[in-house]
Amino acid sequence: MQVPFAKPTFSGHEGEVVAAVIASGWVSQGPKVAEFEQRFADLVGAEAAVAVSNCTTALALALYAEGVGPGDEVIVPSLSFIATANAVWTLGATPVFADIDPMTYNLDAEATRRAITPQTKAIMPVHQVGLPADMDAFFALADEHGLAIVEDAACAIGASYKGARIGGLGPSACFSLHPRKVITTGEGGMITTQDAAKADRMRKLRQHAMDLSDLARHSATGVVFEGYPERGFNYRMTDMQAALGLCQLDALPGILAERTRLAERYNDAFAGVPYLETPYTPEHTERTWQSYAIRVRPGAPVGRTELMELLLAEGVPTRRGVMAIHHEGAYPGVTADLAHTDAAAADVLMLPLFADLTDEQQDHVIDRVLAHTAALAA
Ligand SMILES: Cc1ncc(COP(=O)(O)O)c(C=O)c1O
């Protein structure tokens, strides 16, 4: 049996919905984008949402709106997709890496405190693979040091922290709508914020800081001229993407429930298996199962990469766990103590997980993992 690693979930009517947008003639930055923003904000309990071209631009725009620029430092985990650091770099600022909590794999608040310097402007906790970071600790740290918080919630749509949905909690959070995420618009990103004025500025900044929206310009009855009071970017989302996003929001509760059911089947199957560590979820969090990651414990007779090779040969593709950015040539010379990050990057692998994964396919994955881990234990 050949099991896919990941697949987006579509219900089949999305093509018609997108075609209707094309037939309407309004294909970018129009009514569907506004509707998608409102539904997204309502879903997570945010004051407002701003749709952009992807999560990397969302992070850059949210940091820019906080005043981050050349010479500033932003503290981020190294254990993240490289976009987390690249978003900081695009502003001429410096990503400063701090270590993770080895239980949650999320940025550690005490390690973050140690990384603060007079140049630090912001902290960017990542809700890694959908598990909320310990936000209370980061809010306290930011208050104490006068720092901005921008959450990298790329994988965390639907997740909650102490009863509040991610996106409705902190000053701003950025989501990805890439096909590897729980819902997708092909490419796309969303910034949620609790500050309507900041949302308004970010909507302008995503469109070269034009002071008149396309919606306002098209509905004007007289002659109007737009102005550009500051410099901005082109981070626009199309209405075809937004229409697809609206379909995906309809499907989201079912997708989240199915991913949770499948993740729990993995948890049950692997509980107590020697050398394997299943994901840890702190009590006060509800995670989005964007990925299912297991750790091959140190001391196991077969390492993570060898296990990945054995599984691949049996029709079970896997991926390494979250990368360590400071191991890449793009970010050389990092001297910080990132011991937990180094260990996680070496030991973790991700198993197939998507809402349309069948029980039969998942049973094959479980069977193969158990076969190899039984061999490990022998
Ligand atoms: C943690 C994290 N941040 C940012 C991104 C960037 O998202 P996008 O591809 O939408 O720019 C990703 C995408 O994988 C991610 O996993």
CSV table of C-alpha atoms and ligand atoms in Angstrom, one decimal:
chain,number,residue,atom,x,y,z
A,1,MET,CA,0.0,0.0,0.0
A,2,GLN,CA,1.2,3.5,-0.9
A,3,VAL,CA,0.0,6.2,1.6
A,4,PRO,CA,0.1,9.9,0.7
A,5,PHE,CA,1.9,12.1,3.2
A,6,ALA,CA,-0.5,15.1,3.1
A,7,LYS,CA,-3.4,16.3,0.9
A,8,PRO,CA,-5.7,19.4,1.1
A,9,THR,CA,-9.3,18.6,1.8
A,10,PHE,CA,-11.9,19.8,-0.8
A,11,SER,CA,-15.5,18.9,-1.0
A,12,GLY,CA,-15.9,19.2,-4.8
A,13,HIS,CA,-18.0,22.4,-5.3
A,14,GLU,CA,-15.0,24.8,-5.0
A,15,GLY,CA,-14.5,25.1,-8.8
A,16,GLU,CA,-18.0,26.4,-9.3
A,17,VAL,CA,-17.6,29.0,-6.5
A,18,VAL,CA,-14.3,30.2,-7.9
A,19,ALA,CA,-15.8,30.3,-11.5
A,20,ALA,CA,-18.6,32.5,-10.2
A,21,VAL,CA,-16.0,35.0,-8.9
A,22,ILE,CA,-14.3,35.1,-12.3
A,23,ALA,CA,-17.7,35.6,-14.0
A,24,SER,CA,-18.4,38.5,-11.6
A,25,GLY,CA,-15.4,40.4,-13.1
A,26,TRP,CA,-14.0,41.3,-9.6
A,27,VAL,CA,-11.0,39.1,-9.1
A,28,SER,CA,-8.7,40.9,-6.7
A,29,GLN,CA,-9.1,42.8,-3.4
A,30,GLY,CA,-12.9,42.9,-3.8
A,31,PRO,CA,-16.0,41.7,-1.9
A,32,LYS,CA,-15.0,38.1,-1.4
A,33,VAL,CA,-11.7,39.2,0.3
A,34,ALA,CA,-13.7,41.5,2.6
A,35,GLU,CA,-16.2,38.6,3.4
A,36,PHE,CA,-13.4,36.1,4.0
A,37,GLU,CA,-11.7,38.6,6.4
A,38,GLN,CA,-14.9,39.1,8.4
A,39,ARG,CA,-15.6,35.3,8.6
A,40,PHE,CA,-12.0,34.6,9.7
A,41,ALA,CA,-12.1,37.3,12.4
A,42,ASP,CA,-15.5,36.0,13.7
A,43,LEU,CA,-14.2,32.5,13.8
A,44,VAL,CA,-11.2,33.3,16.0
A,45,GLY,CA,-12.8,36.0,18.0
A,46,ALA,CA,-10.6,38.8,16.7
A,47,GLU,CA,-11.5,42.4,16.2
A,48,ALA,CA,-10.4,42.3,12.6
A,49,ALA,CA,-8.6,40.2,10.0
A,50,VAL,CA,-6.4,41.4,7.1
A,51,ALA,CA,-6.0,39.0,4.2
A,52,VAL,CA,-2.6,38.9,2.5
A,53,SER,CA,-0.6,36.9,-0.1
A,54,ASN,CA,0.9,34.4,2.3
A,55,CYS,CA,2.0,33.9,5.9
A,56,THR,CA,5.6,35.1,5.3
A,57,THR,CA,4.2,38.5,4.1
A,58,ALA,CA,1.7,38.5,6.9
A,59,LEU,CA,4.5,38.2,9.5
A,60,ALA,CA,6.5,40.9,7.8
A,61,LEU,CA,3.6,43.2,7.6
A,62,ALA,CA,2.5,42.6,11.2
A,63,LEU,CA,6.1,43.3,12.4
A,64,TYR,CA,6.3,46.4,10.2
A,65,ALA,CA,3.1,47.7,11.7
A,66,GLU,CA,4.7,47.3,15.2
A,67,GLY,CA,7.6,49.5,14.0
A,68,VAL,CA,10.2,46.8,13.4
A,69,GLY,CA,12.9,47.9,11.0
A,70,PRO,CA,16.7,47.9,10.3
A,71,GLY,CA,18.8,47.5,13.4
A,72,ASP,CA,16.1,45.9,15.4
A,73,GLU,CA,16.1,42.4,16.8
A,74,VAL,CA,13.2,40.0,16.9
A,75,ILE,CA,13.4,36.9,19.1
A,76,VAL,CA,12.2,33.7,17.3
A,77,PRO,CA,12.6,30.0,17.8
A,78,SER,CA,15.2,28.4,15.5
A,79,LEU,CA,13.0,25.3,15.5
A,80,SER,CA,10.6,26.6,12.9
A,81,PHE,CA,10.1,26.8,9.2
A,82,ILE,CA,12.7,29.2,7.8
A,83,ALA,CA,9.9,31.7,6.8
A,84,THR,CA,9.7,32.7,10.5
A,85,ALA,CA,13.3,34.1,10.3
A,86,ASN,CA,13.1,35.3,6.7
A,87,ALA,CA,10.1,37.5,7.5
A,88,VAL,CA,12.2,39.3,10.1
A,89,TRP,CA,15.1,39.6,7.6
A,90,THR,CA,12.9,41.1,4.9
A,91,LEU,CA,12.5,44.1,7.2
A,92,GLY,CA,16.2,44.6,7.5
A,93,ALA,CA,15.9,43.4,11.1
A,94,THR,CA,17.8,40.5,12.7
A,95,PRO,CA,16.2,37.3,13.9
A,96,VAL,CA,17.7,36.2,17.2
A,97,PHE,CA,17.2,32.5,18.0
A,98,ALA,CA,16.2,31.3,21.4
A,99,ASP,CA,15.8,27.7,22.5
A,100,ILE,CA,12.6,25.6,22.8
A,101,ASP,CA,10.8,23.9,25.7
A,102,PRO,CA,11.8,20.2,25.1
A,103,MET,CA,8.3,19.0,26.0
A,104,THR,CA,6.2,21.2,23.7
A,105,TYR,CA,8.9,22.1,21.1
A,106,ASN,CA,7.6,25.7,21.3
A,107,LEU,CA,9.8,28.8,22.1
A,108,ASP,CA,10.8,28.8,25.8
A,109,ALA,CA,10.0,32.0,27.7
A,110,GLU,CA,13.1,31.8,30.0
A,111,ALA,CA,15.4,31.3,27.0
A,112,THR,CA,13.6,34.2,25.3
A,113,ARG,CA,14.3,36.4,28.4
A,114,ARG,CA,18.0,35.6,28.2
A,115,ALA,CA,18.1,36.6,24.5
A,116,ILE,CA,16.7,40.1,25.1
A,117,THR,CA,19.1,43.0,24.4
A,118,PRO,CA,18.7,46.7,24.1
A,119,GLN,CA,18.0,46.2,20.3
A,120,THR,CA,15.1,43.7,20.9
A,121,LYS,CA,11.9,45.1,19.5
A,122,ALA,CA,9.6,42.1,19.4
A,123,ILE,CA,9.1,38.5,20.3
A,124,MET,CA,7.6,36.1,17.8
A,125,PRO,CA,6.4,32.9,19.4
A,126,VAL,CA,5.4,30.2,17.0
A,127,HIS,CA,2.5,27.9,17.7
A,128,GLN,CA,4.5,25.1,16.2
A,129,VAL,CA,2.6,22.5,14.1
A,130,GLY,CA,-0.6,23.9,15.8
A,131,LEU,CA,0.3,23.6,19.5
A,132,PRO,CA,-0.2,27.0,21.2
A,133,ALA,CA,2.9,28.5,22.8
A,134,ASP,CA,2.8,29.5,26.5
A,135,MET,CA,1.3,33.0,25.7
A,136,ASP,CA,0.8,34.2,29.3
A,137,ALA,CA,4.6,34.0,29.8
A,138,PHE,CA,5.3,35.9,26.6
A,139,PHE,CA,2.7,38.6,27.4
A,140,ALA,CA,4.3,39.1,30.8
A,141,LEU,CA,7.8,39.3,29.3
A,142,ALA,CA,6.7,41.7,26.6
A,143,ASP,CA,5.0,44.0,29.2
A,144,GLU,CA,8.1,43.9,31.4
A,145,HIS,CA,10.4,44.9,28.6
A,146,GLY,CA,8.1,47.0,26.4
A,147,LEU,CA,8.3,44.6,23.5
A,148,ALA,CA,5.8,43.9,20.7
A,149,ILE,CA,4.3,40.4,20.3
A,150,VAL,CA,3.5,39.0,16.9
A,151,GLU,CA,2.4,35.3,16.9
A,152,ASP,CA,3.4,33.0,14.1
A,153,ALA,CA,0.2,31.0,14.0
A,154,ALA,CA,0.9,29.6,10.5
A,155,CYS,CA,-0.3,26.1,11.5
A,156,ALA,CA,-2.7,27.0,14.3
A,157,ILE,CA,-6.1,27.8,12.9
A,158,GLY,CA,-8.7,26.4,15.3
A,159,ALA,CA,-6.3,26.0,18.2
A,160,SER,CA,-7.0,27.5,21.7
A,161,TYR,CA,-5.0,28.7,24.7
A,162,LYS,CA,-6.8,28.8,28.1
A,163,GLY,CA,-10.2,28.9,26.3
A,164,ALA,CA,-9.4,31.6,23.8
A,165,ARG,CA,-8.9,30.9,20.2
A,166,ILE,CA,-5.5,31.7,18.7
A,167,GLY,CA,-5.9,34.9,16.7
A,168,GLY,CA,-8.4,36.3,19.3
A,169,LEU,CA,-5.9,36.4,22.1
A,170,GLY,CA,-2.8,38.5,21.4
A,171,PRO,CA,-2.3,41.8,19.6
A,172,SER,CA,-1.7,40.2,16.2
A,173,ALA,CA,-1.4,36.7,14.9
A,174,CYS,CA,-0.5,35.5,11.4
A,175,PHE,CA,-1.9,32.4,9.7
A,176,SER,CA,-0.9,30.5,6.6
A,177,LEU,CA,-3.3,29.2,3.9
A,178,HIS,CA,-0.6,27.1,2.1
A,179,PRO,CA,-1.8,23.6,1.0
A,180,ARG,CA,0.3,22.0,3.8
A,181,LYS,CA,-1.9,23.8,6.3
A,182,VAL,CA,-5.3,22.6,7.7
A,183,ILE,CA,-7.2,24.8,5.2
A,184,THR,CA,-5.8,26.4,2.1
A,185,THR,CA,-6.4,29.1,-0.6
A,186,GLY,CA,-3.5,27.7,-2.7
A,187,GLU,CA,-1.3,30.5,-1.3
A,188,GLY,CA,-2.6,33.0,1.2
A,189,GLY,CA,-2.2,34.5,4.7
A,190,MET,CA,-4.3,36.2,7.3
A,191,ILE,CA,-3.4,38.6,10.1
A,192,THR,CA,-5.8,38.9,13.0
A,193,THR,CA,-5.6,41.8,15.4
A,194,GLN,CA,-7.6,43.3,18.3
A,195,ASP,CA,-6.9,46.8,17.1
A,196,ALA,CA,-9.3,48.1,14.3
A,197,ALA,CA,-7.0,51.1,13.5
A,198,LYS,CA,-4.0,48.8,13.1
A,199,ALA,CA,-6.1,46.6,10.8
A,200,ASP,CA,-7.0,49.6,8.7
A,201,ARG,CA,-3.3,50.6,8.4
A,202,MET,CA,-2.3,47.1,7.5
A,203,ARG,CA,-5.0,46.9,4.8
A,204,LYS,CA,-3.6,50.1,3.3
A,205,LEU,CA,0.1,48.9,3.6
A,206,ARG,CA,-0.7,45.7,1.8
A,207,GLN,CA,-1.8,47.8,-1.2
A,208,HIS,CA,1.2,50.3,-1.5
A,209,ALA,CA,-0.4,52.3,1.4
A,210,MET,CA,-3.1,53.6,-1.0
A,211,ASP,CA,-5.4,55.6,1.2
A,212,LEU,CA,-8.6,54.6,-0.7
A,213,SER,CA,-9.6,51.0,-0.9
A,214,ASP,CA,-10.6,49.4,-4.2
A,215,LEU,CA,-14.1,48.8,-2.7
A,216,ALA,CA,-14.4,52.5,-1.8
A,217,ARG,CA,-13.1,53.7,-5.2
A,218,HIS,CA,-15.5,51.5,-7.1
A,219,SER,CA,-18.5,52.6,-5.1
A,220,ALA,CA,-17.7,56.3,-5.2
A,221,THR,CA,-20.3,58.4,-7.1
A,222,GLY,CA,-18.0,61.3,-7.9
A,223,VAL,CA,-14.4,61.6,-9.2
A,224,VAL,CA,-12.0,60.5,-6.6
A,225,PHE,CA,-8.2,60.4,-6.5
A,226,GLU,CA,-6.2,58.1,-4.2
A,227,GLY,CA,-3.1,59.2,-2.3
A,228,TYR,CA,0.0,57.5,-1.0
A,229,PRO,CA,0.9,59.1,2.3
A,230,GLU,CA,3.6,56.5,3.1
A,231,ARG,CA,5.4,53.7,1.3
A,232,GLY,CA,3.9,50.2,1.2
A,233,PHE,CA,3.9,46.8,-0.3
A,234,ASN,CA,1.9,44.6,-2.7
A,235,TYR,CA,0.7,41.7,-0.5
A,236,ARG,CA,-2.8,41.5,-2.0
A,237,MET,CA,-5.0,38.4,-2.0
A,238,THR,CA,-7.3,37.6,-5.0
A,239,ASP,CA,-11.0,37.1,-4.7
A,240,MET,CA,-10.7,33.6,-6.2
A,241,GLN,CA,-8.5,32.7,-3.3
A,242,ALA,CA,-10.9,34.3,-0.8
A,243,ALA,CA,-13.9,32.4,-2.4
A,244,LEU,CA,-12.0,29.2,-1.9
A,245,GLY,CA,-11.1,30.3,1.6
A,246,LEU,CA,-14.8,30.7,2.4
A,247,CYS,CA,-15.5,27.2,1.2
A,248,GLN,CA,-12.7,26.0,3.4
A,249,LEU,CA,-14.0,27.8,6.5
A,250,ASP,CA,-17.3,25.9,5.9
A,251,ALA,CA,-15.4,22.7,6.0
A,252,LEU,CA,-13.0,23.6,8.8
A,253,PRO,CA,-15.0,22.1,11.8
A,254,GLY,CA,-15.2,18.7,10.0
A,255,ILE,CA,-11.5,18.8,9.0
A,256,LEU,CA,-10.4,19.7,12.5
A,257,ALA,CA,-12.5,16.9,14.1
A,258,GLU,CA,-11.2,14.3,11.6
A,259,ARG,CA,-7.6,15.3,12.1
A,260,THR,CA,-8.1,15.0,15.9
A,261,ARG,CA,-9.7,11.6,15.6
A,262,LEU,CA,-6.8,10.4,13.5
A,263,ALA,CA,-4.2,11.9,15.8
A,264,GLU,CA,-5.8,10.2,18.8
A,265,ARG,CA,-5.7,6.9,16.9
A,266,TYR,CA,-1.9,7.4,16.5
A,267,ASN,CA,-1.6,8.4,20.2
A,268,ASP,CA,-3.4,5.2,21.3
A,269,ALA,CA,-1.4,3.0,19.0
A,270,PHE,CA,2.0,4.3,20.1
A,271,ALA,CA,1.3,4.9,23.8
A,272,GLY,CA,4.0,3.0,25.8
A,273,VAL,CA,6.0,1.9,22.8
A,274,PRO,CA,9.7,1.8,23.9
A,275,TYR,CA,11.9,4.5,22.3
A,276,LEU,CA,8.9,6.4,20.9
A,277,GLU,CA,7.6,9.7,22.3
A,278,THR,CA,4.1,10.8,21.3
A,279,PRO,CA,3.2,14.5,21.2
A,280,TYR,CA,2.6,16.3,24.5
A,281,THR,CA,-0.3,18.6,24.9
A,282,PRO,CA,-0.4,20.8,28.0
A,283,GLU,CA,-3.8,20.8,29.8
A,284,HIS,CA,-4.7,24.4,29.1
A,285,THR,CA,-4.3,24.1,25.3
A,286,GLU,CA,-6.3,22.7,22.5
A,287,ARG,CA,-4.1,22.0,19.6
A,288,THR,CA,-4.8,21.9,15.9
A,289,TRP,CA,-3.3,18.7,14.5
A,290,GLN,CA,-1.6,20.3,11.5
A,291,SER,CA,1.1,17.5,11.7
A,292,TYR,CA,1.6,14.4,13.8
A,293,ALA,CA,5.2,14.3,15.0
A,294,ILE,CA,6.8,11.5,17.0
A,295,ARG,CA,10.3,11.5,18.6
A,296,VAL,CA,12.6,8.5,18.4
A,297,ARG,CA,14.2,8.7,21.9
A,298,PRO,CA,17.9,9.0,22.3
A,299,GLY,CA,19.5,5.7,22.8
A,300,ALA,CA,17.2,3.8,20.4
A,301,PRO,CA,19.2,1.2,18.3
A,302,VAL,CA,17.8,2.7,15.1
A,303,GLY,CA,17.9,6.4,14.5
A,304,ARG,CA,15.2,8.7,13.2
A,305,THR,CA,16.5,8.9,9.6
A,306,GLU,CA,16.9,5.2,9.3
A,307,LEU,CA,13.3,4.7,10.5
A,308,MET,CA,12.2,7.1,7.9
A,309,GLU,CA,14.0,5.1,5.2
A,310,LEU,CA,12.5,1.8,6.4
A,311,LEU,CA,9.0,3.3,6.3
A,312,LEU,CA,9.5,4.9,2.9
A,313,ALA,CA,10.4,1.5,1.5
A,314,GLU,CA,7.0,0.2,2.7
A,315,GLY,CA,4.8,2.9,1.2
A,316,VAL,CA,4.8,5.2,4.2
A,317,PRO,CA,6.4,8.6,3.4
A,318,THR,CA,7.4,10.7,6.4
A,319,ARG,CA,9.0,14.1,6.8
A,320,ARG,CA,11.7,15.2,9.2
A,321,GLY,CA,10.3,17.1,12.2
A,322,VAL,CA,10.4,20.9,12.2
A,323,MET,CA,13.8,22.2,10.9
A,324,ALA,CA,16.3,24.1,12.9
A,325,ILE,CA,16.9,27.3,11.1
A,326,HIS,CA,20.4,27.8,12.5
A,327,HIS,CA,21.6,24.6,10.9
A,328,GLU,CA,21.0,26.1,7.5
A,329,GLY,CA,23.6,27.9,5.4
A,330,ALA,CA,21.2,30.8,5.2
A,331,TYR,CA,21.8,31.6,8.9
A,332,PRO,CA,25.4,30.8,9.7
A,333,GLY,CA,27.5,31.6,12.8
A,334,VAL,CA,24.7,31.4,15.5
A,335,THR,CA,26.4,30.9,18.9
A,336,ALA,CA,23.3,30.8,21.2
A,337,ASP,CA,22.7,27.7,23.3
A,338,LEU,CA,20.1,25.8,21.3
A,339,ALA,CA,20.6,22.3,22.8
A,340,HIS,CA,16.9,21.4,22.9
A,341,THR,CA,16.4,22.7,19.3
A,342,ASP,CA,19.4,20.6,18.1
A,343,ALA,CA,18.0,17.4,19.8
A,344,ALA,CA,14.5,17.9,18.4
A,345,ALA,CA,15.8,18.6,14.9
A,346,ALA,CA,17.7,15.3,15.0
A,347,ASP,CA,15.1,13.0,16.6
A,348,VAL,CA,11.6,13.9,15.3
A,349,LEU,CA,9.7,12.6,12.3
A,350,MET,CA,6.2,13.4,11.0
A,351,LEU,CA,3.8,10.7,10.0
A,352,PRO,CA,1.0,11.0,7.3
A,353,LEU,CA,-1.9,13.1,8.5
A,354,PHE,CA,-4.8,14.7,6.6
A,355,ALA,CA,-8.5,14.6,6.9
A,356,ASP,CA,-9.1,12.2,4.0
A,357,LEU,CA,-6.5,9.7,5.3
A,358,THR,CA,-8.5,6.4,5.5
A,359,ASP,CA,-8.4,4.2,8.6
A,360,GLU,CA,-7.0,1.5,6.3
A,361,GLN,CA,-4.2,3.7,5.3
A,362,GLN,CA,-3.5,4.8,8.8
A,363,ASP,CA,-3.6,1.2,10.0
A,364,HIS,CA,-0.8,0.4,7.5
A,365,VAL,CA,1.3,3.3,8.9
A,366,ILE,CA,0.7,2.2,12.5
A,367,ASP,CA,1.5,-1.4,11.6
A,368,ARG,CA,4.8,-0.5,9.9
A,369,VAL,CA,5.8,1.9,12.7
A,370,LEU,CA,5.0,-0.7,15.4
A,371,ALA,CA,6.9,-3.4,13.4
A,372,HIS,CA,10.1,-1.3,13.3
A,373,THR,CA,9.8,-0.1,16.9
A,374,ALA,CA,9.2,-3.7,18.1
A,375,ALA,CA,12.4,-4.5,16.3
A,376,LEU,CA,14.1,-1.5,18.0
A,377,ALA,CA,13.0,-2.8,21.4
A,378,ALA,CA,14.2,-6.3,20.7
B,1,LIG,C1,5.8,28.2,11.3
B,1,LIG,C2,5.6,28.8,10.0
B,1,LIG,N1,5.7,30.1,9.8
B,1,LIG,C3,5.5,30.7,8.5
B,1,LIG,C4,5.2,29.9,7.4
B,1,LIG,C5,5.1,30.5,6.1
B,1,LIG,O1,3.8,30.4,5.5
B,1,LIG,P1,3.6,30.7,4.0
B,1,LIG,O2,4.1,29.6,3.2
B,1,LIG,O3,2.1,30.9,3.9
B,1,LIG,O4,4.4,32.0,3.7
B,1,LIG,C6,5.1,28.5,7.6
B,1,LIG,C7,4.8,27.7,6.4
B,1,LIG,O5,5.1,26.5,6.4
B,1,LIG,C8,5.3,27.9,8.9
B,1,LIG,O6,5.2,26.6,9.1
